[in-house]
PDB file of C-alpha atoms in Angstrom:
ATOM      1  CA  MET T   1      18.224 -48.900-210.757  1.00 94.00           C
ATOM      2  CA  ILE T   2      19.699 -47.521-213.986  1.00 96.00           C
ATOM      3  CA  PRO T   3      17.507 -45.905-216.383  1.00 97.00           C
ATOM      4  CA  VAL T   4      18.596 -46.225-219.990  1.00 97.00           C
ATOM      5  CA  ALA T   5      17.859 -44.153-223.192  1.00 97.00           C
ATOM      6  CA  SER T   6      18.266 -46.997-225.854  1.00 97.00           C
ATOM      7  CA  CYS T   7      18.031 -50.614-226.397  1.00 97.00           C
ATOM      8  CA  VAL T   8      20.405 -52.642-223.956  1.00 96.00           C
ATOM      9  CA  ILE T   9      21.162 -55.129-226.952  1.00 94.00           C
ATOM     10  CA  CYS T  10      21.609 -53.255-230.191  1.00 93.00           C
ATOM     11  CA  ASP T  11      21.358 -49.538-228.948  1.00 93.00           C
ATOM     12  CA  GLY T  12      18.326 -48.818-230.870  1.00 95.00           C
ATOM     13  CA  ALA T  13      15.655 -46.333-230.052  1.00 97.00           C
ATOM     14  CA  ILE T  14      13.118 -47.456-227.365  1.00 97.00           C
ATOM     15  CA  VAL T  15       9.482 -46.358-226.813  1.00 98.00           C
ATOM     16  CA  LYS T  16       7.211 -46.834-223.796  1.00 97.00           C
ATOM     17  CA  VAL T  17       4.752 -49.730-224.174  1.00 97.00           C
ATOM     18  CA  LYS T  18       3.042 -49.733-220.874  1.00 97.00           C
ATOM     19  CA  GLN T  19       3.503 -48.500-217.319  1.00 97.00           C
ATOM     20  CA  ALA T  20       4.198 -51.712-215.300  1.00 97.00           C
ATOM     21  CA  LEU T  21       3.939 -52.255-211.501  1.00 97.00           C
ATOM     22  CA  VAL T  22       6.877 -53.913-209.871  1.00 97.00           C
ATOM     23  CA  ALA T  23       5.749 -56.993-208.182  1.00 96.00           C
ATOM     24  CA  PRO T  24       5.368 -56.820-204.116  1.00 95.00           C
ATOM     25  CA  PHE T  25       7.785 -59.397-203.966  1.00 95.00           C
ATOM     26  CA  LEU T  26      10.595 -57.726-205.639  1.00 95.00           C
ATOM     27  CA  ALA T  27       9.938 -54.461-204.138  1.00 95.00           C
ATOM     28  CA  GLU T  28      10.239 -55.799-200.559  1.00 94.00           C
ATOM     29  CA  ARG T  29      12.957 -58.177-201.324  1.00 95.00           C
ATOM     30  CA  ILE T  30      15.311 -55.597-203.090  1.00 96.00           C
ATOM     31  CA  TRP T  31      14.247 -52.288-201.796  1.00 96.00           C
ATOM     32  CA  LYS T  32      12.172 -53.151-198.728  1.00 94.00           C
ATOM     33  CA  ARG T  33       9.635 -50.681-200.093  1.00 94.00           C
ATOM     34  CA  LYS T  34       6.056 -50.812-201.160  1.00 93.00           C
ATOM     35  CA  PRO T  35       5.299 -51.685-205.188  1.00 94.00           C
ATOM     36  CA  PHE T  36       6.107 -48.785-207.369  1.00 96.00           C
ATOM     37  CA  CYS T  37       5.882 -48.246-211.240  1.00 97.00           C
ATOM     38  CA  VAL T  38       8.576 -48.678-213.945  1.00 98.00           C
ATOM     39  CA  GLU T  39       8.045 -48.555-217.652  1.00 98.00           C
ATOM     40  CA  LEU T  40       7.735 -51.498-220.211  1.00 98.00           C
ATOM     41  CA  VAL T  41       9.692 -50.414-223.348  1.00 98.00           C
ATOM     42  CA  ARG T  42      10.203 -51.771-226.794  1.00 97.00           C
ATOM     43  CA  CYS T  43      13.245 -51.299-229.153  1.00 96.00           C
ATOM     44  CA  THR T  44      12.062 -50.085-232.473  1.00 95.00           C
ATOM     45  CA  GLY T  45      15.076 -51.663-234.148  1.00 92.00           C
ATOM     46  CA  CYS T  46      15.368 -55.508-232.919  1.00 92.00           C
ATOM     47  CA  GLY T  47      11.723 -55.457-230.972  1.00 92.00           C
ATOM     48  CA  PHE T  48      13.224 -56.442-227.646  1.00 95.00           C
ATOM     49  CA  LEU T  49      10.923 -55.756-224.704  1.00 97.00           C
ATOM     50  CA  PHE T  50      12.298 -54.802-221.224  1.00 98.00           C
ATOM     51  CA  TYR T  51      11.574 -52.791-218.211  1.00 98.00           C
ATOM     52  CA  ASN T  52      13.107 -49.533-217.642  1.00 98.00           C
ATOM     53  CA  PRO T  53      14.844 -48.664-215.535  1.00 98.00           C
ATOM     54  CA  ARG T  54      17.238 -51.417-215.155  1.00 97.00           C
ATOM     55  CA  LEU T  55      18.366 -53.565-212.164  1.00 96.00           C
ATOM     56  CA  ASP T  56      22.015 -52.928-211.267  1.00 95.00           C
ATOM     57  CA  ASP T  57      24.404 -55.656-209.836  1.00 92.00           C
ATOM     58  CA  GLU T  58      23.995 -54.904-206.387  1.00 94.00           C
ATOM     59  CA  GLU T  59      20.150 -55.170-206.850  1.00 95.00           C
ATOM     60  CA  LEU T  60      20.393 -58.395-208.627  1.00 92.00           C
ATOM     61  CA  GLN T  61      22.457 -59.783-205.961  1.00 89.00           C
ATOM     62  CA  ARG T  62      19.933 -58.861-203.229  1.00 91.00           C
ATOM     63  CA  LEU T  63      17.287 -60.719-205.328  1.00 91.00           C
ATOM     64  CA  TYR T  64      19.267 -63.843-205.983  1.00 87.00           C
ATOM     65  CA  GLU T  65      21.123 -64.375-202.876  1.00 84.00           C
ATOM     66  CA  ALA T  66      20.321 -67.656-201.392  1.00 81.00           C
ATOM     67  CA  TYR T  67      17.744 -68.308-204.271  1.00 83.00           C
ATOM     68  CA  ARG T  68      14.966 -70.242-203.634  1.00 82.00           C
ATOM     69  CA  ARG T  69      16.047 -71.092-200.140  1.00 85.00           C
ATOM     70  CA  GLU T  70      14.378 -70.700-196.742  1.00 89.00           C
ATOM     71  CA  GLU T  71      14.376 -66.740-196.581  1.00 90.00           C
ATOM     72  CA  TYR T  72      13.523 -66.356-200.379  1.00 91.00           C
ATOM     73  CA  LEU T  73      10.488 -68.686-200.049  1.00 91.00           C
ATOM     74  CA  ARG T  74       9.242 -67.049-196.791  1.00 92.00           C
ATOM     75  CA  GLN T  75       9.365 -63.636-198.526  1.00 91.00           C
ATOM     76  CA  ARG T  76       7.888 -64.602-201.784  1.00 92.00           C
ATOM     77  CA  HIS T  77       5.043 -66.612-200.307  1.00 92.00           C
ATOM     78  CA  SER T  78       4.207 -63.732-197.763  1.00 90.00           C
ATOM     79  CA  SER T  79       2.810 -61.845-201.040  1.00 91.00           C
ATOM     80  CA  GLU T  80       2.204 -64.868-203.658  1.00 91.00           C
ATOM     81  CA  PRO T  81       0.225 -67.360-201.710  1.00 92.00           C
ATOM     82  CA  TRP T  82       0.540 -69.819-204.840  1.00 92.00           C
ATOM     83  CA  TYR T  83       4.370 -69.803-204.402  1.00 90.00           C
ATOM     84  CA  THR T  84       4.416 -72.771-201.954  1.00 90.00           C
ATOM     85  CA  GLU T  85       7.207 -74.834-200.585  1.00 90.00           C
ATOM     86  CA  LYS T  86       6.180 -77.761-203.031  1.00 90.00           C
ATOM     87  CA  PHE T  87       6.038 -75.473-206.002  1.00 87.00           C
ATOM     88  CA  ASN T  88       9.614 -74.017-205.093  1.00 85.00           C
ATOM     89  CA  ALA T  89      10.946 -77.432-204.790  1.00 85.00           C
ATOM     90  CA  ASP T  90       9.613 -78.815-207.988  1.00 83.00           C
ATOM     91  CA  LEU T  91      11.388 -76.235-210.068  1.00 81.00           C
ATOM     92  CA  ALA T  92      14.664 -77.737-209.150  1.00 80.00           C
ATOM     93  CA  SER T  93      13.470 -81.480-208.761  1.00 86.00           C
ATOM     94  CA  ALA T  94      15.378 -84.232-210.575  1.00 86.00           C
ATOM     95  CA  PRO T  95      12.209 -84.784-212.709  1.00 87.00           C
ATOM     96  CA  PHE T  96      12.233 -81.271-213.947  1.00 86.00           C
ATOM     97  CA  TYR T  97      15.833 -81.233-214.675  1.00 86.00           C
ATOM     98  CA  ALA T  98      15.516 -84.548-216.409  1.00 88.00           C
ATOM     99  CA  MET T  99      12.905 -83.023-218.821  1.00 88.00           C
ATOM    100  CA  ARG T 100      15.052 -79.963-219.445  1.00 87.00           C
ATOM    101  CA  ARG T 101      18.015 -82.255-220.287  1.00 89.00           C
ATOM    102  CA  GLU T 102      16.079 -84.502-222.639  1.00 89.00           C
ATOM    103  CA  ARG T 103      14.762 -81.271-224.754  1.00 88.00           C
ATOM    104  CA  LEU T 104      18.038 -79.704-224.667  1.00 89.00           C
ATOM    105  CA  ARG T 105      19.885 -82.921-225.403  1.00 89.00           C
ATOM    106  CA  ALA T 106      17.482 -83.424-228.524  1.00 88.00           C
ATOM    107  CA  LEU T 107      18.272 -79.974-229.633  1.00 90.00           C
ATOM    108  CA  LEU T 108      22.054 -80.261-229.537  1.00 90.00           C
ATOM    109  CA  GLU T 109      22.100 -83.648-231.286  1.00 87.00           C
ATOM    110  CA  ARG T 110      20.240 -82.069-234.332  1.00 89.00           C
ATOM    111  CA  VAL T 111      22.384 -78.698-234.370  1.00 89.00           C
ATOM    112  CA  LEU T 112      25.929 -80.187-233.564  1.00 87.00           C
ATOM    113  CA  ALA T 113      25.702 -82.660-236.500  1.00 81.00           C
ATOM    114  CA  GLY T 114      28.057 -84.913-234.908  1.00 79.00           C
ATOM    115  CA  ARG T 115      30.583 -82.263-233.865  1.00 84.00           C
ATOM    116  CA  ARG T 116      32.344 -83.682-230.685  1.00 88.00           C
ATOM    117  CA  ILE T 117      32.122 -81.886-227.458  1.00 90.00           C
ATOM    118  CA  GLU T 118      34.589 -82.640-224.931  1.00 90.00           C
ATOM    119  CA  ARG T 119      33.738 -79.832-222.444  1.00 90.00           C
ATOM    120  CA  VAL T 120      30.642 -78.233-221.798  1.00 92.00           C
ATOM    121  CA  LEU T 121      30.271 -75.200-219.468  1.00 93.00           C
ATOM    122  CA  ASP T 122      26.887 -74.101-217.987  1.00 93.00           C
ATOM    123  CA  TYR T 123      27.327 -70.264-217.433  1.00 91.00           C
ATOM    124  CA  GLY T 124      24.943 -69.166-214.679  1.00 87.00           C
ATOM    125  CA  GLY T 125      23.557 -72.506-214.104  1.00 84.00           C
ATOM    126  CA  ASP T 126      23.259 -72.580-210.326  1.00 83.00           C
ATOM    127  CA  HIS T 127      24.388 -76.155-209.108  1.00 85.00           C
ATOM    128  CA  GLY T 128      24.791 -77.190-212.991  1.00 86.00           C
ATOM    129  CA  ASP T 129      22.125 -79.917-212.915  1.00 90.00           C
ATOM    130  CA  LEU T 130      21.315 -79.054-216.567  1.00 90.00           C
ATOM    131  CA  VAL T 131      24.711 -80.360-217.907  1.00 88.00           C
ATOM    132  CA  ALA T 132      25.111 -83.150-215.682  1.00 90.00           C
ATOM    133  CA  GLY T 133      25.039 -86.202-217.970  1.00 88.00           C
ATOM    134  CA  LEU T 134      24.012 -83.903-220.868  1.00 88.00           C
ATOM    135  CA  LEU T 135      26.355 -84.974-223.519  1.00 88.00           C
ATOM    136  CA  GLU T 136      27.936 -88.418-223.270  1.00 86.00           C
ATOM    137  CA  GLY T 137      31.680 -88.252-222.579  1.00 87.00           C
ATOM    138  CA  ALA T 138      31.734 -84.652-222.210  1.00 88.00           C
ATOM    139  CA  LYS T 139      33.162 -83.256-218.882  1.00 90.00           C
ATOM    140  CA  ALA T 140      30.558 -80.858-217.272  1.00 90.00           C
ATOM    141  CA  PHE T 141      31.474 -77.738-215.565  1.00 91.00           C
ATOM    142  CA  VAL T 142      29.294 -74.841-214.214  1.00 91.00           C
ATOM    143  CA  TYR T 143      29.976 -71.191-213.583  1.00 87.00           C
ATOM    144  CA  ASP T 144      27.611 -69.258-210.929  1.00 83.00           C
ATOM    145  CA  ILE T 145      27.907 -66.327-208.841  1.00 75.00           C
ATOM    146  CA  SER T 146      25.877 -68.084-206.103  1.00 70.00           C
ATOM    147  CA  GLY T 147      28.891 -70.324-205.026  1.00 69.00           C
ATOM    148  CA  VAL T 148      26.633 -73.211-204.307  1.00 75.00           C
ATOM    149  CA  CYS T 149      27.773 -76.715-204.253  1.00 81.00           C
ATOM    150  CA  PRO T 150      27.812 -78.353-207.841  1.00 84.00           C
ATOM    151  CA  ALA T 151      25.572 -81.179-208.651  1.00 84.00           C
ATOM    152  CA  GLU T 152      27.312 -84.686-208.975  1.00 87.00           C
ATOM    153  CA  GLY T 153      29.332 -85.141-211.961  1.00 88.00           C
ATOM    154  CA  VAL T 154      29.863 -81.422-212.377  1.00 89.00           C
ATOM    155  CA  ALA T 155      32.881 -79.227-211.402  1.00 84.00           C
ATOM    156  CA  SER T 156      32.298 -75.633-210.302  1.00 82.00           C
ATOM    157  CA  VAL T 157      34.921 -73.023-211.793  1.00 81.00           C
ATOM    158  CA  PRO T 158      35.451 -69.816-209.937  1.00 78.00           C
ATOM    159  CA  VAL T 159      36.541 -67.904-213.199  1.00 74.00           C
ATOM    160  CA  PRO T 160      35.991 -69.464-216.619  1.00 72.00           C
ATOM    161  CA  ASP T 161      38.761 -69.166-219.074  1.00 69.00           C
ATOM    162  CA  THR T 162      39.229 -69.888-222.888  1.00 66.00           C
ATOM    163  CA  ALA T 163      40.362 -73.567-222.186  1.00 67.00           C
ATOM    164  CA  MET T 164      37.339 -74.336-220.150  1.00 72.00           C
ATOM    165  CA  ALA T 165      35.075 -75.594-222.717  1.00 85.00           C
ATOM    166  CA  ASP T 166      34.150 -76.464-226.528  1.00 88.00           C
ATOM    167  CA  LEU T 167      30.619 -75.467-225.841  1.00 92.00           C
ATOM    168  CA  ILE T 168      29.472 -72.824-223.373  1.00 93.00           C
ATOM    169  CA  LEU T 169      25.623 -72.758-222.776  1.00 93.00           C
ATOM    170  CA  SER T 170      23.287 -70.096-220.744  1.00 94.00           C
ATOM    171  CA  SER T 171      20.074 -71.196-220.466  1.00 91.00           C
ATOM    172  CA  ASN T 172      17.197 -69.183-218.726  1.00 92.00           C
ATOM    173  CA  VAL T 173      19.385 -66.818-217.263  1.00 92.00           C
ATOM    174  CA  LEU T 174      19.475 -63.858-219.847  1.00 96.00           C
ATOM    175  CA  GLU T 175      15.753 -63.090-219.017  1.00 95.00           C
ATOM    176  CA  HIS T 176      16.705 -62.243-215.313  1.00 94.00           C
ATOM    177  CA  VAL T 177      19.779 -59.864-215.916  1.00 94.00           C
ATOM    178  CA  GLY T 178      19.711 -56.128-216.260  1.00 95.00           C
ATOM    179  CA  PHE T 179      22.268 -55.789-219.051  1.00 96.00           C
ATOM    180  CA  PRO T 180      22.154 -59.098-221.112  1.00 96.00           C
ATOM    181  CA  LYS T 181      24.803 -57.604-223.618  1.00 95.00           C
ATOM    182  CA  VAL T 182      27.465 -57.461-221.034  1.00 94.00           C
ATOM    183  CA  LEU T 183      26.629 -61.045-219.755  1.00 93.00           C
ATOM    184  CA  VAL T 184      26.978 -62.400-223.122  1.00 95.00           C
ATOM    185  CA  GLN T 185      30.171 -60.336-223.771  1.00 93.00           C
ATOM    186  CA  GLU T 186      31.567 -62.191-220.726  1.00 90.00           C
ATOM    187  CA  ILE T 187      30.488 -65.435-222.044  1.00 91.00           C
ATOM    188  CA  ALA T 188      32.105 -64.624-225.444  1.00 91.00           C
ATOM    189  CA  ARG T 189      35.399 -64.009-223.815  1.00 88.00           C
ATOM    190  CA  ALA T 190      35.242 -67.215-221.922  1.00 87.00           C
ATOM    191  CA  ALA T 191      34.963 -69.013-225.163  1.00 88.00           C
ATOM    192  CA  PRO T 192      37.865 -70.315-227.112  1.00 85.00           C
ATOM    193  CA  LYS T 193      38.271 -69.168-230.879  1.00 86.00           C
ATOM    194  CA  ASP T 194      35.707 -71.016-232.943  1.00 86.00           C
ATOM    195  CA  GLY T 195      34.009 -72.598-229.668  1.00 88.00           C
ATOM    196  CA  LEU T 196      30.304 -73.008-229.594  1.00 93.00           C
ATOM    197  CA  ILE T 197      27.888 -70.757-227.600  1.00 95.00           C
ATOM    198  CA  LEU T 198      24.400 -71.742-227.147  1.00 95.00           C
ATOM    199  CA  LEU T 199      21.872 -69.187-225.675  1.00 96.00           C
ATOM    200  CA  GLU T 200      18.299 -70.158-224.484  1.00 94.00           C
ATOM    201  CA  VAL T 201      15.491 -68.163-223.148  1.00 95.00           C
ATOM    202  CA  PRO T 202      11.782 -68.297-222.674  1.00 92.00           C
ATOM    203  CA  CYS T 203       9.543 -66.805-225.336  1.00 89.00           C
ATOM    204  CA  GLU T 204       6.962 -64.951-223.434  1.00 89.00           C
ATOM    205  CA  GLU T 205       4.420 -62.443-224.555  1.00 90.00           C
ATOM    206  CA  PRO T 206       3.825 -59.974-221.725  1.00 91.00           C
ATOM    207  CA  LEU T 207       1.064 -58.272-223.876  1.00 92.00           C
ATOM    208  CA  GLY T 208      -0.684 -61.440-224.672  1.00 90.00           C
ATOM    209  CA  THR T 209      -4.259 -62.445-223.260  1.00 91.00           C
ATOM    210  CA  PRO T 210      -3.082 -65.442-221.459  1.00 88.00           C
ATOM    211  CA  ARG T 211      -0.449 -63.472-219.628  1.00 91.00           C
ATOM    212  CA  ILE T 212      -3.005 -60.705-218.747  1.00 92.00           C
ATOM    213  CA  VAL T 213      -5.567 -63.196-217.566  1.00 93.00           C
ATOM    214  CA  ARG T 214      -2.958 -64.676-215.306  1.00 92.00           C
ATOM    215  CA  ARG T 215      -1.886 -61.437-213.878  1.00 93.00           C
ATOM    216  CA  VAL T 216      -5.708 -60.483-213.013  1.00 94.00           C
ATOM    217  CA  ALA T 217      -5.994 -63.942-211.184  1.00 93.00           C
ATOM    218  CA  GLN T 218      -2.738 -63.216-209.332  1.00 92.00           C
ATOM    219  CA  VAL T 219      -3.928 -59.540-208.214  1.00 92.00           C
ATOM    220  CA  ALA T 220      -7.160 -61.017-207.093  1.00 93.00           C
ATOM    221  CA  ILE T 221      -5.427 -63.661-204.997  1.00 93.00           C
ATOM    222  CA  MET T 222      -2.942 -61.025-203.449  1.00 91.00           C
ATOM    223  CA  SER T 223      -5.804 -58.858-202.478  1.00 91.00           C
ATOM    224  CA  LEU T 224      -7.934 -61.724-201.038  1.00 91.00           C
ATOM    225  CA  PHE T 225      -5.029 -63.006-198.865  1.00 91.00           C
ATOM    226  CA  HIS T 226      -3.230 -59.985-198.085  1.00 90.00           C
ATOM    227  CA  PRO T 227      -5.790 -56.897-198.194  1.00 91.00           C
ATOM    228  CA  LYS T 228      -3.108 -54.387-197.163  1.00 89.00           C
ATOM    229  CA  LEU T 229      -1.597 -54.987-200.670  1.00 90.00           C
ATOM    230  CA  THR T 230      -4.831 -54.089-202.476  1.00 92.00           C
ATOM    231  CA  ARG T 231      -4.421 -50.377-202.710  1.00 89.00           C
ATOM    232  CA  HIS T 232      -0.943 -50.897-204.094  1.00 91.00           C
ATOM    233  CA  VAL T 233      -1.635 -53.852-206.728  1.00 91.00           C
ATOM    234  CA  MET T 234      -5.523 -52.882-207.720  1.00 93.00           C
ATOM    235  CA  ARG T 235      -4.169 -50.672-210.879  1.00 93.00           C
ATOM    236  CA  PRO T 236      -3.846 -51.133-214.561  1.00 94.00           C
ATOM    237  CA  ALA T 237       0.140 -51.290-214.150  1.00 95.00           C
ATOM    238  CA  SER T 238      -0.506 -54.576-212.452  1.00 94.00           C
ATOM    239  CA  LEU T 239      -1.408 -56.217-215.897  1.00 95.00           C
ATOM    240  CA  TYR T 240       2.172 -55.842-216.833  1.00 95.00           C
ATOM    241  CA  MET T 241       3.778 -56.521-213.692  1.00 95.00           C
ATOM    242  CA  MET T 242       7.641 -56.728-213.398  1.00 96.00           C
ATOM    243  CA  HIS T 243       8.606 -59.906-211.803  1.00 94.00           C
ATOM    244  CA  GLU T 244      11.919 -61.943-212.010  1.00 94.00           C
ATOM    245  CA  HIS T 245      11.697 -61.856-215.736  1.00 95.00           C
ATOM    246  CA  ILE T 246      12.654 -58.377-216.720  1.00 96.00           C
ATOM    247  CA  ASN T 247      13.440 -59.178-220.292  1.00 97.00           C
ATOM    248  CA  TYR T 248      11.184 -60.576-223.156  1.00 96.00           C
ATOM    249  CA  PHE T 249      13.179 -62.163-226.052  1.00 95.00           C
ATOM    250  CA  THR T 250      12.119 -63.375-229.441  1.00 91.00           C
ATOM    251  CA  GLU T 251      14.183 -65.562-231.919  1.00 92.00           C
ATOM    252  CA  HIS T 252      14.814 -62.244-233.818  1.00 92.00           C
ATOM    253  CA  SER T 253      16.199 -60.241-230.671  1.00 94.00           C
ATOM    254  CA  LEU T 254      18.027 -63.112-229.327  1.00 95.00           C
ATOM    255  CA  GLU T 255      20.001 -63.669-232.596  1.00 95.00           C
ATOM    256  CA  GLN T 256      20.688 -59.598-232.440  1.00 94.00           C
ATOM    257  CA  LEU T 257      22.099 -60.042-229.137  1.00 96.00           C
ATOM    258  CA  MET T 258      24.529 -62.526-230.274  1.00 95.00           C
ATOM    259  CA  ARG T 259      25.554 -60.558-233.442  1.00 94.00           C
ATOM    260  CA  SER T 260      26.006 -57.524-231.093  1.00 94.00           C
ATOM    261  CA  CYS T 261      28.472 -59.437-229.240  1.00 93.00           C
ATOM    262  CA  GLY T 262      30.722 -60.639-232.187  1.00 92.00           C
ATOM    263  CA  ILE T 263      29.327 -64.076-232.039  1.00 94.00           C
ATOM    264  CA  SER T 264      28.332 -65.606-235.503  1.00 94.00           C
ATOM    265  CA  VAL T 265      25.043 -67.318-235.656  1.00 95.00           C
ATOM    266  CA  MET T 266      24.933 -70.728-236.977  1.00 92.00           C
ATOM    267  CA  ALA T 267      21.365 -71.602-236.209  1.00 93.00           C
ATOM    268  CA  SER T 268      18.466 -70.670-234.126  1.00 93.00           C
ATOM    269  CA  GLY T 269      14.652 -71.479-233.573  1.00 92.00           C
ATOM    270  CA  ALA T 270      12.220 -72.330-230.920  1.00 88.00           C
ATOM    271  CA  TYR T 271      10.712 -75.334-229.392  1.00 85.00           C
ATOM    272  CA  ALA T 272       8.069 -76.507-227.007  1.00 81.00           C
ATOM    273  CA  PHE T 273       9.640 -76.624-223.485  1.00 75.00           C
ATOM    274  CA  SER T 274       6.975 -78.993-222.012  1.00 66.00           C
ATOM    275  CA  SER T 275       4.416 -81.087-223.651  1.00 55.00           C
ATOM    276  CA  ARG T 276       1.595 -78.887-222.146  1.00 59.00           C
ATOM    277  CA  ALA T 277       2.913 -75.835-223.918  1.00 52.00           C
ATOM    278  CA  GLY T 278       1.145 -76.314-227.169  1.00 60.00           C
ATOM    279  CA  LYS T 279       3.409 -73.876-228.874  1.00 75.00           C
ATOM    280  CA  ALA T 280       7.104 -73.120-229.085  1.00 75.00           C
ATOM    281  CA  ASP T 281       7.928 -71.369-225.784  1.00 85.00           C
ATOM    282  CA  MET T 282      11.614 -71.366-225.686  1.00 87.00           C
ATOM    283  CA  ALA T 283      13.901 -69.666-228.123  1.00 92.00           C
ATOM    284  CA  TRP T 284      17.459 -70.721-228.801  1.00 94.00           C
ATOM    285  CA  SER T 285      20.452 -69.480-230.632  1.00 95.00           C
ATOM    286  CA  LEU T 286      23.731 -71.145-231.539  1.00 95.00           C
ATOM    287  CA  GLY T 287      26.653 -69.421-232.581  1.00 94.00           C
ATOM    288  CA  THR T 288      30.623 -69.481-232.723  1.00 93.00           C
ATOM    289  CA  LYS T 289      33.145 -67.025-231.357  1.00 86.00           C
ATOM    290  CA  GLY T 290      35.174 -65.691-234.326  1.00 72.00           C
TER     291      GLY T 290
END
């Protein structure tokens, strides 16, 4: 892990907000140890919330190797009984991706204003299901370090280059990475001059009542099904537990991230990812590489 003394987006000053417990699943999968505490910090400049210290590349690789496959499922279910095989499968099901594409397509049709896209690249998109048939007439590509086989109609690329796409998108990726600015700089380098870049992340409130209520329920379930975990998770730090999402974005902090990487922001906003959300729970920002 890499401790930082300033914001990993804008280099602003950071302050400790809460002590947070690393989820038992993460502690076991990455470090083969019992849960331990880190800090949840906030940037006083852009408002970005993140856990400190940060996961390095090797730790992220251990976490996401063979992501959501048999060993991952076994390890996660061993401490999180609610994470079942069905739940795991539903996260990558055809109906789920169809819903994601529908929401994203509606957004793109609105913000692109008729601009023709001939090539679209999903940066960090696993199999590339999100861009398969996303834009009519556009060739679809995916770049992902996992090396998994691409979805039908999508071409996998080993290294993106500036001739690869008119539009590069990264959806539901930045909340997972230790240094999001580094990743967005990589995306910007892969974009052609005046090429479009779309970033999309969950809008989450780790300090909000719904999240805390959910954590209380999860800790209770962990303790009930796995009593050996009780002494590790029955503490206030569990209310702000660090799991796979190690960054918490707002529209403002996402815009700031793009600008800090030399991307000119054209438009940004938020929308309800699912009909059950009841409020905007996905933030997005569209920009161009100068």
